[in-house]
Amino acid sequence: MNNKENNSYQPDWTPEEHGDEFAIRIVKGVDSIPIAPKNRVFRKKEYTNDELVQGVLQNQRNLLAKTITLIESTSVVHQEKAKEILNRLLPHSGNSLRIGISGVPGAGKSTLIEALGGYLIDMGHKVAVLTIDPSSSISKGSILGDKTRMENLSKNPHCFIRPSPSSGTLGGVARKTRESVTVCEAAGYDIILIETVGVGQSEITVRSMVDFFLLVLISGGGDELQGMKKGVMEICDAILINKADGENKKKALTAKAEYSAALHYLYPATEGWESIACTASALTGDGIPELWGEIEKFSNITRESGVFEKRRRTQNVEWVEFMIKDFLYDSFFQNEVIGEQFTQMKEKLMNGQILPSIAFDQLKETYISKR
Ligand code: GDP
């Protein structure tokens, strides 16, 4: 039997004298397949400044994220673009409560942010979560970002979460986060949570960019205040003893009493507000409404007294001072001669062969003469 006779399909080619076993359909190939030229580069869409500004103001999340990416970029072109956009967003920013949250890894910060953020969104707020990860500048790794964090919150359309910029000095990272605050506020987020890990300098940096600073602790039993740095207690508006649930609840309440007593004798971090200690369970949600009640009370008191506004103005000045310090530090060590001179000096300094102040004078002279 001939395939051609029984089948309405006509192959383009068949072997001569083929039988029923020939079941393959053969069609003519095409002469050439159009392929993209090798040197063709597929570019991502470049948004104009207008598109980005409008996108942020309308809270289009992809454009909000793109604007923050521009802020974080080290390219000079991107930075110029970011500056112009920020300038245009500035009049739309400021209308928020900025809250800093710090604590050692494992204290329960992300669980707390998940619980508090969810609670605030249920009350009609829009929450942005930014993080300052000091480890990225020290170890090039991340303390905050290595695990899946705030899973529910990250899916919520009323929440925007942005992890810490992944490289740069603490000062550089902080500057980018500050600018991201402006962008998030312009997009309508009225609660900004800035999270950091407690390693001293990063807490002071976050304090300088928030209205309210919360320290998250867990009760460890025994003398709670031991090992607790007085400096950190002096900059916080509230200490939250987390994980106050199950068997831990009693210990947490004891810790709360101890911290309350200690805070009472410290100079307050915010004029007109005595820093408080409270307990909560981020896991069960117990104590979260009470914590928010205290933060709201703080906000009302400081806004009424003018302390809120005064702090924000002072923070703007401090911000510029930070940037100057950063710039000078970089400019000092980017000088190659100084780099070499300092390397040679280090050994002498460690062996006590040169006075630190004399070493500094010599470096300063080199800096001034080689500028
Ligand atoms: P972070 O490193 O400070 O962000 O801490 P996490 O939020 O990741 O929490 C560290 C661990 O503590 C996780 O296993 C949490 O489930 C647990 N945890 C957090 N908050 C609570 C709490 O209120 N009670 C209890 N029992 N566990 C908690």
Coordinates of C-alpha atoms and ligand atoms in Angstrom, one line a residue:
M1 CA 0.0 0.0 0.0
N2 CA 1.2 3.4 -0.8
N3 CA 1.1 6.0 2.0
K4 CA 0.4 8.7 -0.4
E5 CA -2.9 7.1 -1.5
N6 CA -4.3 6.5 2.0
N7 CA -3.3 9.6 3.7
S8 CA -4.6 13.0 2.9
Y9 CA -1.3 14.4 4.2
Q10 CA 1.4 14.8 1.6
P11 CA 4.9 14.7 2.9
D12 CA 7.4 16.9 1.1
W13 CA 9.7 13.9 0.6
T14 CA 9.4 10.1 0.8
P15 CA 12.0 7.4 0.1
E16 CA 11.6 5.6 -3.1
E17 CA 9.4 2.4 -2.9
H18 CA 8.7 2.8 0.8
G19 CA 6.1 0.6 2.5
D20 CA 3.6 0.9 5.5
E21 CA 6.4 1.1 7.9
F22 CA 7.2 4.6 6.6
A23 CA 5.3 6.8 9.2
I24 CA 7.5 9.8 9.5
R25 CA 6.3 13.1 8.1
I26 CA 9.0 15.0 6.4
V27 CA 8.7 18.6 5.5
K28 CA 11.1 20.9 3.8
G29 CA 13.3 22.9 6.1
V30 CA 13.5 26.6 6.0
D31 CA 16.6 28.2 4.4
S32 CA 17.7 30.1 7.3
I33 CA 16.4 30.9 10.8
P34 CA 16.4 34.6 11.6
I35 CA 18.5 35.1 14.7
A36 CA 19.3 38.3 16.6
P37 CA 22.5 39.9 15.6
K38 CA 25.3 38.9 18.0
N39 CA 26.1 42.4 19.1
R40 CA 22.5 43.3 19.9
V41 CA 22.1 44.2 23.6
F42 CA 18.7 43.8 25.3
R43 CA 18.3 46.8 27.5
K44 CA 15.9 47.1 30.4
K45 CA 13.5 49.9 30.0
E46 CA 15.1 53.1 31.1
Y47 CA 12.4 55.1 33.0
T48 CA 12.5 58.9 32.7
N49 CA 12.6 61.0 35.9
D50 CA 9.0 62.0 35.3
E51 CA 7.9 58.4 35.1
L52 CA 9.7 57.5 38.3
V53 CA 8.4 60.5 40.2
Q54 CA 4.8 59.9 39.1
G55 CA 5.3 56.1 39.7
V56 CA 6.4 56.7 43.3
L57 CA 3.7 59.2 44.0
Q58 CA 1.1 56.7 42.8
N59 CA 2.8 54.0 44.8
Q60 CA 3.6 51.8 41.9
R61 CA 5.8 49.3 43.7
N62 CA 8.0 48.4 40.8
L63 CA 8.8 52.1 40.2
L64 CA 9.3 52.6 43.9
A65 CA 11.8 49.7 43.9
K66 CA 13.5 51.1 40.8
T67 CA 13.9 54.5 42.4
I68 CA 15.5 53.0 45.4
T69 CA 17.8 50.9 43.2
L70 CA 18.9 54.2 41.6
I71 CA 19.6 55.7 45.0
E72 CA 21.7 52.6 45.9
S73 CA 23.6 52.6 42.7
T74 CA 27.3 53.7 42.7
S75 CA 27.1 55.0 39.1
V76 CA 27.5 58.8 38.9
V77 CA 24.8 59.0 36.2
H78 CA 22.4 57.1 38.5
Q79 CA 23.2 59.2 41.5
E80 CA 22.6 62.4 39.5
K81 CA 19.2 61.0 38.4
A82 CA 18.4 60.0 42.0
K83 CA 19.2 63.4 43.3
E84 CA 16.8 65.1 40.9
I85 CA 14.0 62.6 41.7
L86 CA 14.6 63.0 45.5
N87 CA 14.4 66.7 45.2
R88 CA 11.0 66.4 43.5
L89 CA 9.8 63.9 46.0
L90 CA 10.9 65.9 49.1
P91 CA 7.8 68.1 49.3
H92 CA 5.7 65.0 49.4
S93 CA 7.7 63.3 52.2
G94 CA 7.8 63.7 56.0
N95 CA 4.3 62.6 56.8
S96 CA 5.1 59.5 58.8
L97 CA 6.2 58.1 62.0
R98 CA 9.8 56.7 61.8
I99 CA 10.5 53.9 64.2
G100 CA 13.9 52.3 64.7
I101 CA 14.0 48.7 65.9
S102 CA 17.2 47.1 67.2
G103 CA 18.3 44.0 69.1
V104 CA 20.7 41.1 68.9
P105 CA 20.1 38.4 66.3
G106 CA 17.5 36.0 67.7
A107 CA 15.8 38.6 69.9
G108 CA 12.7 38.3 67.6
K109 CA 12.9 41.5 65.6
S110 CA 11.5 40.1 62.3
T111 CA 8.8 38.2 64.2
L112 CA 7.9 41.5 66.0
I113 CA 7.9 43.5 62.7
E114 CA 5.6 40.8 61.2
A115 CA 3.2 41.1 64.2
L116 CA 3.4 44.9 64.6
G117 CA 3.3 45.5 60.8
G118 CA 0.2 43.3 60.4
Y119 CA -1.5 45.0 63.3
L120 CA -0.9 48.4 61.9
I121 CA -2.0 47.5 58.4
D122 CA -5.3 46.1 59.9
M123 CA -5.7 49.5 61.4
G124 CA -5.4 51.1 58.0
H125 CA -1.8 52.2 58.0
K126 CA 0.7 51.6 55.2
V127 CA 4.0 50.2 56.5
A128 CA 7.5 50.3 54.9
V129 CA 10.3 48.2 56.4
L130 CA 13.9 49.2 55.7
T131 CA 16.9 47.5 57.2
I132 CA 20.4 48.7 58.0
D133 CA 22.7 45.7 58.1
P134 CA 26.0 46.7 59.5
S135 CA 27.5 43.3 58.7
S136 CA 27.5 44.0 55.0
S137 CA 30.1 46.6 55.5
I138 CA 32.2 44.7 58.0
S139 CA 32.2 41.0 56.9
K140 CA 30.6 41.4 53.4
G141 CA 28.0 39.0 54.7
S142 CA 24.6 39.6 56.0
I143 CA 23.2 39.0 59.5
L144 CA 19.7 40.1 58.7
G145 CA 19.2 38.9 55.2
D146 CA 20.2 35.3 55.2
K147 CA 16.9 33.8 56.1
T148 CA 13.4 34.2 54.9
R149 CA 12.0 37.0 57.0
M150 CA 8.6 38.5 57.5
E151 CA 6.9 36.1 55.1
N152 CA 3.3 37.2 55.5
L153 CA 4.1 40.9 55.6
S154 CA 6.1 40.7 52.4
K155 CA 3.1 39.5 50.6
N156 CA 0.8 42.3 51.9
P157 CA 0.0 45.0 49.3
H158 CA 0.0 47.6 52.1
C159 CA 3.6 46.8 53.0
F160 CA 6.8 47.5 51.3
I161 CA 10.0 45.7 52.5
R162 CA 13.4 46.6 51.3
P163 CA 16.5 44.9 52.6
S164 CA 19.7 46.7 53.4
P165 CA 21.9 48.0 50.6
S166 CA 24.4 45.2 50.3
S167 CA 27.7 47.1 50.2
G168 CA 29.4 50.2 51.4
T169 CA 30.4 51.7 54.7
L170 CA 27.9 52.1 57.4
G171 CA 27.7 55.8 56.6
G172 CA 27.1 55.1 53.0
V173 CA 24.4 52.5 53.7
A174 CA 22.7 54.8 56.2
R175 CA 22.6 57.7 53.7
K176 CA 20.9 55.4 51.1
T177 CA 18.4 54.2 53.8
R178 CA 17.6 57.8 54.7
E179 CA 16.9 58.7 51.1
S180 CA 14.8 55.6 50.8
V181 CA 12.7 56.8 53.7
T182 CA 12.0 60.0 51.7
V183 CA 10.9 57.9 48.7
C184 CA 8.6 55.6 50.8
E185 CA 7.0 58.5 52.5
A186 CA 6.3 60.2 49.2
A187 CA 4.7 56.9 48.1
G188 CA 2.3 57.2 51.0
Y189 CA 3.8 54.9 53.6
D190 CA 2.9 56.5 57.0
I191 CA 4.8 54.1 59.2
I192 CA 8.5 53.5 58.5
L193 CA 10.2 50.7 60.4
I194 CA 14.0 50.8 60.3
E195 CA 15.5 47.6 61.6
T196 CA 19.1 47.1 62.6
V197 CA 21.3 44.6 64.5
G198 CA 22.7 45.8 67.8
V199 CA 26.4 46.5 67.2
G200 CA 26.8 49.9 68.7
Q201 CA 27.5 52.3 65.9
S202 CA 24.7 51.1 63.7
E203 CA 22.2 51.8 66.5
I204 CA 23.5 55.3 66.9
T205 CA 23.1 55.8 63.2
V206 CA 19.5 54.5 63.2
R207 CA 18.7 56.7 66.2
S208 CA 19.8 59.7 64.2
M209 CA 17.2 59.0 61.5
V210 CA 14.1 58.0 63.5
D211 CA 11.5 59.6 65.8
F212 CA 11.1 56.6 68.1
F213 CA 13.8 54.1 69.0
L214 CA 12.8 50.6 70.3
L215 CA 15.3 48.1 71.7
V216 CA 14.2 44.5 71.6
L217 CA 15.6 42.2 74.3
I218 CA 14.8 38.8 75.7
S219 CA 15.0 37.9 79.3
G220 CA 17.9 35.6 80.2
G221 CA 17.2 35.2 83.9
G222 CA 19.6 36.3 86.6
D223 CA 20.9 39.8 86.7
E224 CA 19.2 41.3 83.6
L225 CA 21.2 44.5 83.5
Q226 CA 24.6 42.8 83.4
G227 CA 26.3 43.2 80.1
M228 CA 23.7 45.7 79.0
K229 CA 25.4 48.7 77.6
K230 CA 24.3 51.9 79.3
G231 CA 24.9 53.8 76.1
V232 CA 22.2 51.9 74.2
M233 CA 19.7 52.3 77.0
E234 CA 20.4 56.0 76.9
I235 CA 19.3 56.3 73.2
C236 CA 16.1 54.2 73.3
D237 CA 12.6 55.4 74.0
A238 CA 11.4 52.0 74.9
I239 CA 12.8 48.6 75.8
L240 CA 10.6 45.6 74.7
I241 CA 11.2 42.4 76.5
N242 CA 10.1 39.9 73.8
K243 CA 9.1 36.2 74.1
A244 CA 7.0 36.9 77.2
D245 CA 5.0 33.7 76.7
G246 CA 4.8 30.3 78.3
E247 CA 7.3 29.6 81.0
N248 CA 9.2 32.7 80.0
K249 CA 6.5 35.1 81.0
K250 CA 7.4 35.4 84.7
K251 CA 11.0 36.1 83.9
A252 CA 10.1 38.7 81.3
L253 CA 7.9 40.5 83.9
T254 CA 10.8 40.5 86.4
A255 CA 13.1 41.9 83.6
K256 CA 10.6 44.6 82.8
A257 CA 10.6 45.7 86.4
E258 CA 14.4 45.8 86.5
Y259 CA 14.7 47.8 83.3
S260 CA 12.0 50.2 84.3
A261 CA 13.9 51.0 87.5
A262 CA 17.2 51.5 85.6
L263 CA 15.6 53.7 82.9
H264 CA 14.1 55.8 85.6
Y265 CA 17.5 57.0 86.6
L266 CA 18.9 57.6 83.1
Y267 CA 18.7 60.9 81.2
P268 CA 15.8 60.4 78.8
A269 CA 16.5 59.9 75.1
T270 CA 13.7 62.2 74.2
E271 CA 12.9 65.4 76.0
G272 CA 9.5 65.1 77.8
W273 CA 9.3 61.3 77.5
E274 CA 10.4 58.9 80.2
S275 CA 11.7 55.8 78.4
I276 CA 9.6 52.8 79.2
A277 CA 10.1 49.0 79.5
C278 CA 7.3 46.7 78.4
T279 CA 6.8 43.0 77.5
A280 CA 5.2 41.3 74.5
S281 CA 5.1 38.1 72.6
A282 CA 5.7 38.6 69.0
L283 CA 4.7 35.0 68.4
T284 CA 1.3 35.2 70.0
G285 CA 0.7 38.9 69.5
D286 CA 0.2 39.5 73.2
G287 CA 1.3 43.0 74.2
I288 CA 1.5 44.3 70.6
P289 CA -1.6 46.7 70.9
E290 CA -0.1 48.0 74.2
L291 CA 3.2 48.6 72.6
W292 CA 1.6 50.5 69.8
G293 CA -0.5 52.5 72.4
E294 CA 2.8 53.7 74.0
I295 CA 4.3 54.6 70.6
E296 CA 1.2 56.6 69.8
K297 CA 1.3 58.3 73.2
F298 CA 4.9 59.2 72.5
S299 CA 4.0 60.6 69.1
N300 CA 1.2 62.7 70.5
I301 CA 3.2 64.1 73.4
T302 CA 6.3 65.0 71.3
R303 CA 4.3 66.5 68.4
E304 CA 2.4 68.7 70.8
S305 CA 5.5 69.9 72.6
G306 CA 7.3 70.6 69.4
V307 CA 10.1 68.1 70.3
F308 CA 9.2 65.9 67.4
E309 CA 9.6 68.6 64.8
K310 CA 12.7 70.0 66.5
R311 CA 14.4 66.5 66.4
R312 CA 13.7 66.1 62.7
R313 CA 15.2 69.5 61.9
T314 CA 18.3 68.7 64.0
Q315 CA 18.6 65.3 62.3
N316 CA 18.8 67.1 58.9
V317 CA 21.8 69.1 60.2
E318 CA 23.3 65.9 61.7
W319 CA 22.9 64.1 58.4
V320 CA 25.0 66.7 56.6
E321 CA 27.6 66.4 59.3
F322 CA 27.6 62.6 58.9
M323 CA 28.1 63.0 55.2
I324 CA 31.0 65.5 55.7
K325 CA 32.7 63.1 58.1
D326 CA 32.3 60.2 55.7
F327 CA 33.6 62.3 52.8
L328 CA 36.7 63.4 54.7
Y329 CA 37.4 59.9 56.0
D330 CA 37.2 58.5 52.4
S331 CA 39.2 61.3 50.9
F332 CA 41.9 60.8 53.6
F333 CA 42.3 57.1 53.0
Q334 CA 41.9 57.2 49.2
N335 CA 45.2 59.2 49.2
E336 CA 47.8 56.6 48.2
V337 CA 50.7 58.2 49.9
I338 CA 48.7 58.3 53.1
G339 CA 47.8 54.6 52.7
E340 CA 51.4 53.6 52.5
Q341 CA 52.6 55.9 55.2
F342 CA 49.9 54.6 57.6
T343 CA 50.7 51.0 56.8
Q344 CA 54.3 51.6 57.8
M345 CA 53.3 53.5 60.9
K346 CA 51.0 50.7 62.1
E347 CA 53.9 48.5 63.2
K348 CA 55.6 51.4 65.1
L349 CA 52.3 52.2 66.7
M350 CA 51.7 48.7 67.9
N351 CA 55.3 48.5 69.2
G352 CA 54.8 51.8 71.0
Q353 CA 57.7 53.4 69.0
I354 CA 55.7 56.4 68.0
L355 CA 53.1 58.5 69.8
P356 CA 49.6 58.3 68.3
S357 CA 49.3 62.1 68.3
I358 CA 52.7 62.4 66.4
A359 CA 51.6 59.8 63.9
F360 CA 48.4 61.7 63.3
D361 CA 50.2 65.0 62.8
Q362 CA 52.5 63.4 60.2
L363 CA 49.6 61.9 58.4
K364 CA 47.7 65.2 58.5
E365 CA 50.7 67.0 57.1
T366 CA 50.9 64.5 54.2
Y367 CA 47.2 64.9 53.6
I368 CA 47.3 68.7 53.5
S369 CA 50.4 68.8 51.3
K370 CA 49.3 66.0 48.8
R371 CA 45.7 67.2 48.3
Ligands
GDP1 P1 15.7 38.3 64.8 O1 17.0 37.6 64.4 O2 15.8 39.2 65.9 O3 14.9 38.8 63.6 O4 14.7 37.1 65.4 P2 13.6 36.3 64.7 O5 12.3 37.1 64.6 O6 14.1 35.6 63.5 O7 13.3 35.2 65.9 C1 14.2 34.3 66.3 C2 13.5 33.0 66.9 O8 12.8 33.4 68.1 C3 12.6 32.4 65.9 O9 12.6 31.0 66.0 C4 11.2 32.9 66.4 O10 10.2 32.0 66.1 C5 11.4 33.0 67.9 N1 10.5 34.1 68.5 C6 10.4 35.3 68.1 N2 9.5 36.0 68.8 C7 9.1 35.1 69.8 C8 8.2 35.2 70.8 O11 7.5 36.2 71.1 N3 8.0 34.1 71.6 C9 8.7 32.9 71.3 N4 8.4 31.9 72.1 N5 9.5 32.8 70.3 C10 9.7 33.9 69.5

